[in-house]
mmCIF file of C-alpha atoms in Angstrom:
data_model
loop_
_atom_site.group_PDB
_atom_site.id
_atom_site.type_symbol
_atom_site.label_atom_id
_atom_site.label_comp_id
_atom_site.label_asym_id
_atom_site.label_seq_id
_atom_site.Cartn_x
_atom_site.Cartn_y
_atom_site.Cartn_z
ATOM 1 C CA GLN A 1 22.345 5.023 -0.657
ATOM 2 C CA ALA A 2 23.900 7.837 -2.718
ATOM 3 C CA GLY A 3 21.590 10.531 -1.134
ATOM 4 C CA ALA A 4 19.815 11.004 -4.402
ATOM 5 C CA THR A 5 16.074 11.689 -4.415
ATOM 6 C CA VAL A 6 14.241 9.173 -6.931
ATOM 7 C CA ALA A 7 10.711 9.479 -7.756
ATOM 8 C CA ALA A 8 9.155 6.943 -9.713
ATOM 9 C CA THR A 9 5.612 5.154 -10.604
ATOM 10 C CA ILE A 10 5.372 1.621 -10.633
ATOM 11 C CA HIS A 11 2.565 -0.852 -10.871
ATOM 12 C CA GLN A 12 2.707 -4.165 -8.962
ATOM 13 C CA PRO A 13 6.387 -4.480 -8.641
ATOM 14 C CA SER A 14 8.208 -7.913 -7.735
ATOM 15 C CA SER A 15 8.687 -8.324 -3.979
ATOM 16 C CA GLU A 16 12.398 -8.029 -4.948
ATOM 17 C CA VAL A 17 12.072 -4.560 -6.646
ATOM 18 C CA PHE A 18 9.648 -3.282 -3.860
ATOM 19 C CA ASP A 19 12.227 -4.096 -1.293
ATOM 20 C CA LEU A 20 14.551 -1.450 -2.830
ATOM 21 C CA PHE A 21 12.227 1.528 -2.254
ATOM 22 C CA ASP A 22 12.720 3.260 1.162
ATOM 23 C CA ILE A 23 9.267 5.506 0.888
ATOM 24 C CA CYS A 24 6.169 4.838 -0.798
ATOM 25 C CA ILE A 25 3.222 6.414 -1.718
ATOM 26 C CA LEU A 26 -0.046 4.597 -2.555
ATOM 27 C CA LEU A 27 -2.660 6.634 -3.976
ATOM 28 C CA LYS A 28 -6.568 5.514 -5.138
ATOM 29 C CA ASN A 29 -8.544 8.066 -6.878
ATOM 30 C CA GLY A 30 -5.963 10.608 -6.414
ATOM 31 C CA CYS A 31 -6.199 10.307 -2.760
ATOM 32 C CA ILE A 32 -3.493 9.111 -0.494
ATOM 33 C CA VAL A 33 -4.141 5.447 1.057
ATOM 34 C CA TYR A 34 -0.594 5.090 2.437
ATOM 35 C CA GLU A 35 2.548 7.521 3.133
ATOM 36 C CA GLY A 36 5.571 6.307 4.505
ATOM 37 C CA GLY A 37 8.015 3.480 4.784
ATOM 38 C CA VAL A 38 7.959 0.316 2.761
ATOM 39 C CA LYS A 39 8.999 -1.799 5.597
ATOM 40 C CA GLU A 40 5.990 -0.242 7.904
ATOM 41 C CA MET A 41 3.319 -0.421 5.198
ATOM 42 C CA PRO A 42 1.969 -4.366 6.069
ATOM 43 C CA GLY A 43 1.846 -3.533 9.562
ATOM 44 C CA TRP A 44 0.032 -0.258 8.792
ATOM 45 C CA PHE A 45 -2.521 -2.278 6.716
ATOM 46 C CA GLY A 46 -2.720 -4.817 9.437
ATOM 47 C CA GLN A 47 -3.694 -2.339 11.682
ATOM 48 C CA HIS A 48 -6.405 -1.467 9.633
ATOM 49 C CA GLY A 49 -7.722 -4.785 9.234
ATOM 50 C CA PHE A 50 -5.671 -6.224 6.257
ATOM 51 C CA PRO A 51 -3.023 -8.389 7.641
ATOM 52 C CA LEU A 52 -0.162 -9.475 4.977
ATOM 53 C CA PRO A 53 -0.758 -13.105 4.307
ATOM 54 C CA VAL A 54 2.500 -15.317 4.691
ATOM 55 C CA HIS A 55 4.463 -15.525 1.384
ATOM 56 C CA THR A 56 2.665 -12.770 -0.069
ATOM 57 C CA ASN A 57 4.109 -10.016 -2.139
ATOM 58 C CA PRO A 58 3.351 -6.703 0.377
ATOM 59 C CA ALA A 59 2.852 -4.706 -2.994
ATOM 60 C CA ASP A 60 0.541 -7.147 -4.417
ATOM 61 C CA HIS A 61 -1.410 -7.711 -1.177
ATOM 62 C CA VAL A 62 -2.186 -3.782 -0.684
ATOM 63 C CA MET A 63 -2.843 -3.532 -4.678
ATOM 64 C CA THR A 64 -5.410 -6.249 -3.939
ATOM 65 C CA VAL A 65 -6.864 -4.293 -0.740
ATOM 66 C CA VAL A 66 -6.965 -0.866 -2.706
ATOM 67 C CA GLN A 67 -8.781 -2.339 -5.780
ATOM 68 C CA GLU A 68 -11.336 -4.607 -3.942
ATOM 69 C CA VAL A 69 -12.183 -2.463 -1.403
ATOM 70 C CA ALA A 70 -14.956 0.267 -2.036
ATOM 71 C CA ASP A 71 -13.682 4.057 -1.203
ATOM 72 C CA ALA A 72 -16.788 4.215 1.365
ATOM 73 C CA ASP A 73 -15.512 1.315 3.094
ATOM 74 C CA MET A 74 -11.873 2.552 3.089
ATOM 75 C CA ASP A 75 -12.998 6.016 4.364
ATOM 76 C CA ARG A 76 -14.950 4.251 7.063
ATOM 77 C CA ILE A 77 -12.547 1.973 8.424
ATOM 78 C CA GLY A 78 -9.731 4.930 8.007
ATOM 79 C CA LEU A 79 -7.512 3.748 5.279
ATOM 80 C CA PHE A 80 -7.263 7.126 3.514
ATOM 81 C CA MET A 81 -4.622 9.374 5.259
ATOM 82 C CA VAL A 82 -6.057 12.769 6.426
ATOM 83 C CA ALA A 83 -4.255 16.010 6.169
ATOM 84 C CA PRO A 84 -2.450 16.854 9.060
ATOM 85 C CA GLU A 85 -3.902 19.926 11.086
ATOM 86 C CA GLY A 86 -1.905 22.895 10.771
ATOM 87 C CA GLY A 87 0.857 21.525 7.977
ATOM 88 C CA ALA A 88 2.955 18.816 7.690
ATOM 89 C CA GLY A 89 4.583 18.872 11.023
ATOM 90 C CA ASP A 90 7.434 16.467 11.594
ATOM 91 C CA ARG A 91 6.850 14.499 8.159
ATOM 92 C CA PRO A 92 9.329 14.967 5.576
ATOM 93 C CA ALA A 93 8.745 17.643 2.985
ATOM 94 C CA MET A 94 7.584 16.129 -0.242
ATOM 95 C CA ASP A 95 8.046 18.362 -3.486
ATOM 96 C CA PHE A 96 5.167 17.678 -5.850
ATOM 97 C CA SER A 97 6.258 21.167 -7.970
ATOM 98 C CA GLU A 98 2.853 22.694 -8.470
ATOM 99 C CA VAL A 99 0.608 19.861 -6.218
ATOM 100 C CA SER A 100 0.883 20.170 -2.539
ATOM 101 C CA ALA A 101 0.902 16.744 -0.696
ATOM 102 C CA HIS A 102 -2.376 18.437 0.856
ATOM 103 C CA ALA A 103 -4.132 18.667 -2.730
ATOM 104 C CA LEU A 104 -3.863 14.846 -2.740
ATOM 105 C CA VAL A 105 -5.799 13.864 0.380
ATOM 106 C CA LYS A 106 -9.327 12.605 0.195
ATOM 107 C CA LYS A 107 -11.735 15.385 -0.656
ATOM 108 C CA PRO A 108 -15.468 15.140 -0.891
ATOM 109 C CA GLY A 109 -16.697 14.455 -4.430
ATOM 110 C CA ASN A 110 -18.083 11.856 -6.715
ATOM 111 C CA ALA A 111 -16.086 9.657 -8.706
ATOM 112 C CA LEU A 112 -16.477 11.640 -12.082
ATOM 113 C CA THR A 113 -15.035 14.594 -10.274
ATOM 114 C CA HIS A 114 -11.810 12.444 -9.247
ATOM 115 C CA PHE A 115 -11.479 10.847 -12.619
ATOM 116 C CA ALA A 116 -11.661 14.359 -14.376
ATOM 117 C CA THR A 117 -8.927 15.361 -12.028
ATOM 118 C CA GLU A 118 -6.843 12.468 -12.578
ATOM 119 C CA VAL A 119 -7.572 12.828 -16.670
ATOM 120 C CA TYR A 120 -6.312 16.592 -16.008
ATOM 121 C CA TRP A 121 -2.907 15.855 -14.640
ATOM 122 C CA VAL A 122 -2.187 12.724 -16.764
ATOM 123 C CA GLY A 123 -3.025 14.976 -19.775
ATOM 124 C CA LEU A 124 -0.861 17.914 -18.492
ATOM 125 C CA ARG A 125 1.784 15.626 -17.882
ATOM 126 C CA GLU A 126 1.607 14.158 -21.483
ATOM 127 C CA LEU A 127 1.573 17.280 -23.023
ATOM 128 C CA ARG A 128 4.821 18.436 -21.209
ATOM 129 C CA ASN A 129 6.594 15.220 -21.920
ATOM 130 C CA SER A 130 5.741 15.855 -25.734
ATOM 131 C CA TYR A 131 6.651 19.210 -25.658
ATOM 132 C CA ARG A 132 10.164 18.391 -23.868
ATOM 133 C CA ASN A 133 10.887 15.607 -26.448
ATOM 134 C CA GLN A 134 10.507 17.244 -29.766
ATOM 135 C CA VAL A 135 11.988 13.809 -31.430
ATOM 136 C CA ALA A 136 9.431 11.467 -29.947
ATOM 137 C CA LEU A 137 6.506 13.870 -31.067
ATOM 138 C CA GLN A 138 7.837 13.874 -34.842
ATOM 139 C CA THR A 139 8.343 10.315 -34.513
ATOM 140 C CA ARG A 140 4.531 9.759 -33.686
ATOM 141 C CA PHE A 141 3.491 11.951 -36.318
ATOM 142 C CA ALA A 142 5.690 10.031 -38.516
ATOM 143 C CA ILE A 143 4.540 6.635 -37.797
ATOM 144 C CA THR A 144 0.763 8.138 -37.836
ATOM 145 C CA ALA A 145 1.098 9.128 -41.473
ATOM 146 C CA PHE A 146 2.856 6.048 -42.362
ATOM 147 C CA LEU A 147 0.190 4.075 -41.281
ATOM 148 C CA MET A 148 -2.567 6.155 -42.850
ATOM 149 C CA LEU A 149 -0.736 5.685 -46.363
ATOM 150 C CA LEU A 150 -0.374 1.716 -45.607
ATOM 151 C CA PHE A 151 -4.014 1.577 -44.600
ATOM 152 C CA ALA A 152 -4.962 3.309 -47.630
ATOM 153 C CA LEU A 153 -3.052 1.391 -49.821
ATOM 154 C CA VAL A 154 -4.267 -1.998 -48.533
ATOM 155 C CA PHE A 155 -7.720 -0.876 -48.680
ATOM 156 C CA GLU A 156 -7.798 1.107 -51.867
ATOM 157 C CA GLY A 157 -10.667 0.304 -54.177
ATOM 158 C CA ALA A 158 -12.024 -2.199 -51.789
ATOM 159 C CA ALA A 159 -15.286 -0.763 -51.854
ATOM 160 C CA ASP A 160 -15.585 -0.845 -55.504
ATOM 161 C CA ARG A 161 -15.164 -4.526 -55.848
ATOM 162 C CA ASP A 162 -18.158 -6.622 -56.811
ATOM 163 C CA ASP A 163 -18.579 -9.721 -54.386
ATOM 164 C CA THR A 164 -21.885 -10.857 -56.157
ATOM 165 C CA VAL A 165 -20.233 -12.371 -59.032
ATOM 166 C CA PRO A 166 -19.233 -15.765 -58.590
#
């Protein structure tokens, strides 16, 4: 409402929270399943053979569809969105910093390739977040050191004890 762009990652939001979003990008294995308005999403899935059941949270419904339908079947049905020819056309431009929206469209490859891509991007994000938030990084090291000392004290001499003596 204020004209601000907010990007968020959310997994299975309540219907009240889901209705607050204007645009949704739904991904599976790094590929775009749906990109568009939240209000139009149930109709789009209905056109592809997955109508929204009555009294069902739309977010739960699409998550169930994406989780239960195999990639090959989704490809055959046409659930993966394809990149438009010659650019985005009249679609709104989306800024993914170093990643273009076309990089997220279904590409050939096996599950290991898609998994490796996801691990790469999640790892890169974690490294950046750790670099940006030095206090959190130092806190993690301090907690790890504390837990190591705690376990060392708890289990000190545990291997030296003779349990055979009654």
